[in-house]
Amino acid sequence: MNDALDFRGKTILITGGSRGIGRAIALELAARSANIAFTYHSRVEAARAVEQELQALGVEAQAYQADAADFEAAQSVVRQVRERFGALHGLVNNAGITRDKLLITMKEDDWDAVLNTNLKSVFNMSKAVVALLLKQKQGGSILNISSISGVIGMAGQTNYSAAKAGMIGFTKALAKEVASRGITVNALAPGLIETEMTEGLSAEYRAKLLETIPLGRFGTATEIARIATFLLSEDARYITGQVLCADGGLVM
Ligand code: NAD
């Protein structure tokens, strides 16, 4: 039987793969035989450790240092991936940061850093990857890790909500541009997920957030990774331009 979740012979590029959701997606795809290229920002030891974890699963894996906000770095990573792996089949735009503050205290730098890392990064990497996918003429999949913050807006996150909503607009526009070439573009909008991004939340705020989640708990990076794997797989070839909220029912 043909297993649509078998990624043997395929290479997927993930931004921000050294920890959290990006690492979980890398491991989930590698467990299904995908070769993995991933970028990291500054934690070289963590990146090397993930590279080894992936290789231990029997796949090719390579980490590339690149600031997601840097346009030239993204073009260079995609060139290196093509040289190293021969071809590319999918991209996960995952790198992201938060700098939560009320608008009244938010600095220009908080705005620029969050918009550049979460949204300009998607332009940077997608532009290089789409050019390669078009040249390869075999279609492909792009998955943008947005957030429910971009769907409903969250107080204290005007910068992050704007960036994540921007990713959703980008997803729908690009999906229309490249559908005729067999390239799908979707967004996955997680709710509250247990990673380093949320571990600093105070107990009081965490309890308040839990009250808003019908399923009564935060999600795990592995749960998000399994959904991402489906959206990148052959089983999802007829899905494009969609935003899937994986949030325990929060947005419902
Ligand atoms: P995390 O902080 O554990 O991981 C973020 C990743 O992005 C790290 O690998 C980090 O190295 C990378 N990164 C940050 N700045 C970078 C830069 N300038 N260049 C390259 N890489 C950079 O957080 P996470 O929870 O794993 O977040 C992953 C994605 O999921 C982010 O886009 C985040 O906005 C999104 N998200 C997370 C949650 C959550 O509750 N954790 C909810 C919704 C969406």
Coordinates of C-alpha atoms and ligand atoms in Angstrom, one line a residue:
M1 CA 0.0 0.0 0.0
N2 CA 1.3 3.5 -0.9
D3 CA 1.8 5.4 2.4
A4 CA 1.1 9.1 1.7
L5 CA 2.9 10.0 4.9
D6 CA 6.1 8.4 3.7
F7 CA 8.6 11.2 2.8
R8 CA 11.4 8.9 1.6
G9 CA 13.5 10.7 -1.0
K10 CA 12.0 14.1 -0.1
T11 CA 13.8 17.0 1.4
I12 CA 12.1 19.6 3.6
L13 CA 13.6 22.9 4.8
I14 CA 12.5 24.2 8.2
T15 CA 13.4 27.6 9.6
G16 CA 14.2 27.7 13.4
G17 CA 14.6 24.0 13.7
S18 CA 16.8 23.8 16.7
R19 CA 14.1 23.7 19.3
G20 CA 10.4 23.8 20.1
I21 CA 7.8 23.3 17.3
G22 CA 10.5 23.5 14.5
R23 CA 12.5 20.7 16.1
A24 CA 9.4 18.6 16.6
I25 CA 8.4 19.0 13.0
A26 CA 11.9 18.0 11.9
L27 CA 11.8 14.9 14.1
E28 CA 8.3 13.9 13.0
L29 CA 9.2 14.2 9.3
A30 CA 12.5 12.4 9.7
A31 CA 10.7 9.5 11.5
R32 CA 8.8 9.3 8.1
S33 CA 12.1 9.2 6.2
A34 CA 12.3 12.9 5.1
N35 CA 15.7 14.4 4.7
I36 CA 15.9 17.6 6.7
A37 CA 17.6 21.0 6.2
F38 CA 17.0 23.5 9.0
T39 CA 18.1 26.9 10.0
Y40 CA 19.0 28.2 13.4
H41 CA 19.9 31.6 14.7
S42 CA 22.5 31.5 17.4
R43 CA 22.4 28.2 19.4
V44 CA 25.0 26.2 17.5
E45 CA 25.2 23.4 20.1
A46 CA 21.4 22.9 20.1
A47 CA 21.4 22.8 16.3
R48 CA 24.2 20.2 16.1
A49 CA 22.4 18.1 18.7
V50 CA 19.2 18.1 16.6
E51 CA 21.2 17.3 13.5
Q52 CA 22.6 14.2 15.2
E53 CA 19.1 13.2 16.5
L54 CA 17.8 13.4 12.9
Q55 CA 20.8 11.5 11.5
A56 CA 20.2 8.8 14.1
L57 CA 16.8 8.2 12.5
G58 CA 18.7 7.3 9.3
V59 CA 18.1 10.4 7.2
E60 CA 20.3 13.2 5.8
A61 CA 20.2 16.3 8.0
Q62 CA 22.0 19.6 7.8
A63 CA 21.8 22.7 10.0
Y64 CA 22.5 26.2 8.5
Q65 CA 23.1 29.3 10.5
A66 CA 20.9 32.1 9.2
D67 CA 19.0 35.0 10.7
A68 CA 15.5 34.6 9.4
A69 CA 15.2 38.3 9.0
D70 CA 18.1 38.4 6.6
F71 CA 17.1 38.3 2.9
E72 CA 20.5 37.4 1.5
A73 CA 21.0 34.6 4.1
A74 CA 17.8 33.0 3.0
Q75 CA 18.8 33.0 -0.7
S76 CA 22.2 31.5 0.3
V77 CA 20.6 28.7 2.5
V78 CA 18.4 27.7 -0.4
R79 CA 21.4 27.6 -2.8
Q80 CA 23.3 25.4 -0.3
V81 CA 20.3 23.1 0.2
R82 CA 20.0 22.6 -3.5
E83 CA 23.8 21.8 -3.8
R84 CA 23.7 19.4 -0.8
F85 CA 20.4 17.6 -1.3
G86 CA 19.9 18.0 -5.1
A87 CA 16.2 19.0 -4.8
L88 CA 13.8 20.5 -2.4
H89 CA 10.2 19.4 -1.9
G90 CA 8.8 21.5 1.0
L91 CA 9.4 24.5 3.2
V92 CA 8.1 25.2 6.8
N93 CA 8.4 28.9 7.8
N94 CA 8.5 28.3 11.5
A95 CA 11.1 30.8 13.0
G96 CA 9.4 33.3 15.3
I97 CA 9.7 35.5 18.3
T98 CA 7.5 37.4 20.7
R99 CA 8.2 40.7 22.4
D100 CA 4.9 41.2 24.3
K101 CA 4.1 44.7 25.5
L102 CA 1.1 47.0 25.4
L103 CA 1.2 49.3 22.4
I104 CA 1.7 52.3 24.7
T105 CA 5.0 50.9 25.9
M106 CA 6.1 49.1 22.8
K107 CA 9.3 50.4 21.3
E108 CA 10.0 50.8 17.5
D109 CA 12.6 48.1 17.9
D110 CA 10.0 45.7 19.4
W111 CA 7.8 46.2 16.3
D112 CA 10.7 45.8 13.8
A113 CA 12.2 42.7 15.4
V114 CA 8.9 40.9 15.6
L115 CA 7.7 41.9 12.1
N116 CA 11.1 41.1 10.5
T117 CA 11.6 37.7 12.3
N118 CA 8.0 36.5 11.9
L119 CA 6.9 38.0 8.6
K120 CA 9.7 39.4 6.5
S121 CA 11.4 36.0 7.1
V122 CA 8.4 34.3 5.3
F123 CA 9.0 36.5 2.2
N124 CA 12.8 35.9 2.3
M125 CA 12.6 32.2 2.4
S126 CA 9.5 31.6 0.3
K127 CA 10.9 33.8 -2.5
A128 CA 14.0 31.6 -2.8
V129 CA 12.1 28.3 -2.4
V130 CA 9.3 29.1 -4.9
A131 CA 12.0 30.0 -7.5
L132 CA 13.6 26.6 -6.9
L133 CA 10.3 24.7 -6.9
L134 CA 9.2 26.4 -10.2
K135 CA 12.6 25.4 -11.7
Q136 CA 12.2 21.8 -10.6
K137 CA 8.7 21.6 -12.1
Q138 CA 7.5 18.9 -9.6
G139 CA 5.2 21.0 -7.4
G140 CA 5.8 21.2 -3.6
S141 CA 4.4 22.4 -0.3
I142 CA 4.9 25.5 1.8
L143 CA 3.6 25.6 5.4
N144 CA 3.6 28.8 7.4
I145 CA 3.4 28.5 11.2
S146 CA 1.1 31.4 12.1
S147 CA -0.8 31.7 15.4
I148 CA -4.3 32.2 16.7
S149 CA -2.9 35.6 17.8
G150 CA -3.0 36.5 14.1
V151 CA -6.6 35.2 13.8
I152 CA -8.3 36.8 16.8
G153 CA -5.7 39.3 18.1
M154 CA -4.2 39.1 21.6
A155 CA -3.7 42.1 24.0
G156 CA 0.0 42.8 24.5
Q157 CA 0.8 41.4 21.0
T158 CA 0.0 44.1 18.5
N159 CA 3.3 43.4 16.8
Y160 CA 3.0 39.6 16.9
S161 CA -0.7 39.6 15.9
A162 CA 0.0 41.9 13.0
A163 CA 2.9 39.6 11.8
K164 CA 0.9 36.4 12.2
A165 CA -2.1 37.9 10.5
G166 CA 0.3 39.1 7.7
M167 CA 1.4 35.5 7.3
I168 CA -2.2 34.4 6.7
G169 CA -2.7 37.1 4.0
F170 CA 0.7 36.0 2.4
T171 CA -0.4 32.4 2.5
K172 CA -3.6 33.0 0.6
A173 CA -2.1 35.3 -2.0
L174 CA 0.9 33.0 -2.7
A175 CA -1.5 29.9 -2.8
K176 CA -3.3 31.6 -5.7
E177 CA -0.1 32.6 -7.5
V178 CA 1.4 29.1 -7.5
A179 CA -1.5 26.7 -7.5
S180 CA -1.3 26.1 -11.2
R181 CA 2.2 24.8 -10.7
G182 CA 1.2 22.2 -8.2
I183 CA 2.6 24.1 -5.2
T184 CA 0.3 24.2 -2.1
V185 CA 0.6 27.0 0.5
N186 CA -1.1 26.6 3.9
A187 CA -0.9 28.1 7.3
L188 CA -1.1 26.3 10.6
A189 CA -2.2 28.5 13.5
P190 CA -1.4 26.9 16.9
G191 CA -3.0 28.1 20.1
L192 CA -1.0 27.8 23.3
I193 CA 1.7 25.2 23.0
E194 CA 4.2 24.0 25.6
T195 CA 7.6 25.3 24.3
E196 CA 10.3 27.8 25.5
M197 CA 8.1 30.5 24.0
T198 CA 5.3 29.9 26.6
E199 CA 7.4 28.5 29.6
G200 CA 8.0 32.0 31.0
L201 CA 4.2 32.8 31.5
S202 CA 3.3 33.4 35.1
A203 CA 1.2 30.9 36.9
E204 CA -1.7 33.4 37.2
Y205 CA -1.7 34.2 33.5
R206 CA -1.4 30.5 32.6
A207 CA -4.4 29.8 34.7
K208 CA -6.4 32.6 33.1
L209 CA -5.4 31.3 29.6
L210 CA -6.4 27.8 30.5
E211 CA -9.9 29.0 31.2
T212 CA -10.2 30.1 27.5
I213 CA -9.2 26.7 26.1
P214 CA -12.2 24.3 25.8
L215 CA -10.0 21.2 25.8
G216 CA -8.5 22.5 29.1
R217 CA -4.8 22.2 28.4
F218 CA -1.9 23.6 26.3
G219 CA -1.0 21.6 23.2
T220 CA 2.4 19.9 22.7
A221 CA 5.0 20.5 20.0
T222 CA 4.5 16.9 18.8
E223 CA 0.8 17.5 18.2
I224 CA 1.6 20.5 16.0
A225 CA 4.3 18.5 14.2
R226 CA 1.9 15.7 13.3
I227 CA -0.6 18.2 11.8
A228 CA 2.3 19.9 9.9
T229 CA 3.4 16.5 8.6
F230 CA -0.1 15.9 7.2
L231 CA -0.3 19.3 5.6
L232 CA 3.1 18.7 3.9
S233 CA 2.1 15.2 2.8
E234 CA 0.7 13.7 -0.4
D235 CA -2.6 13.2 1.5
A236 CA -3.0 17.0 1.6
R237 CA -2.4 17.7 -2.1
Y238 CA -5.9 19.0 -2.5
I239 CA -5.7 21.6 0.3
T240 CA -4.3 25.0 -0.4
G241 CA -4.7 28.6 0.9
Q242 CA -6.1 27.3 4.2
V243 CA -5.5 28.3 7.8
L244 CA -5.9 25.4 10.3
C245 CA -6.2 26.4 13.9
A246 CA -4.8 23.8 16.3
D247 CA -5.8 25.4 19.6
G248 CA -7.8 23.1 21.8
G249 CA -11.0 25.0 20.6
L250 CA -9.8 28.4 21.8
V251 CA -10.9 30.3 18.6
M252 CA -14.1 28.3 18.2
Ligands
NAD1 P1 10.6 28.7 20.4 O1 11.0 30.0 20.9 O2 10.9 27.4 21.1 O3 11.3 28.5 18.9 C1 11.4 29.5 18.0 C2 12.4 29.1 16.9 O4 12.6 30.2 16.1 C3 13.8 28.7 17.6 O5 14.3 27.6 16.9 C4 14.6 30.0 17.3 O6 16.0 29.7 17.1 C5 14.0 30.4 15.9 N1 14.3 31.8 15.7 C6 14.0 32.9 16.5 N2 14.5 34.0 15.9 C7 15.2 33.6 14.8 C8 15.9 34.3 13.8 N3 16.0 35.6 13.9 N4 16.4 33.6 12.8 C9 16.3 32.3 12.8 N5 15.6 31.5 13.7 C10 15.0 32.2 14.7 O7 9.1 28.8 20.1 P2 8.0 27.8 19.4 O8 6.9 27.7 20.3 O9 8.7 26.5 19.0 O10 7.6 28.6 18.1 C11 7.8 28.2 16.8 C12 6.8 28.9 15.9 O11 5.4 28.6 16.4 C13 6.9 30.4 16.0 O12 6.7 31.0 14.7 C14 5.8 30.8 16.9 O13 5.4 32.2 16.7 C15 4.8 29.8 16.6 N6 3.7 29.7 17.6 C16 4.1 29.2 18.8 C17 3.0 29.1 19.8 C18 3.3 28.6 21.2 O14 2.4 28.7 22.0 N7 4.5 28.1 21.5 C19 1.7 29.4 19.5 C20 1.4 29.8 18.2 C21 2.4 29.9 17.2

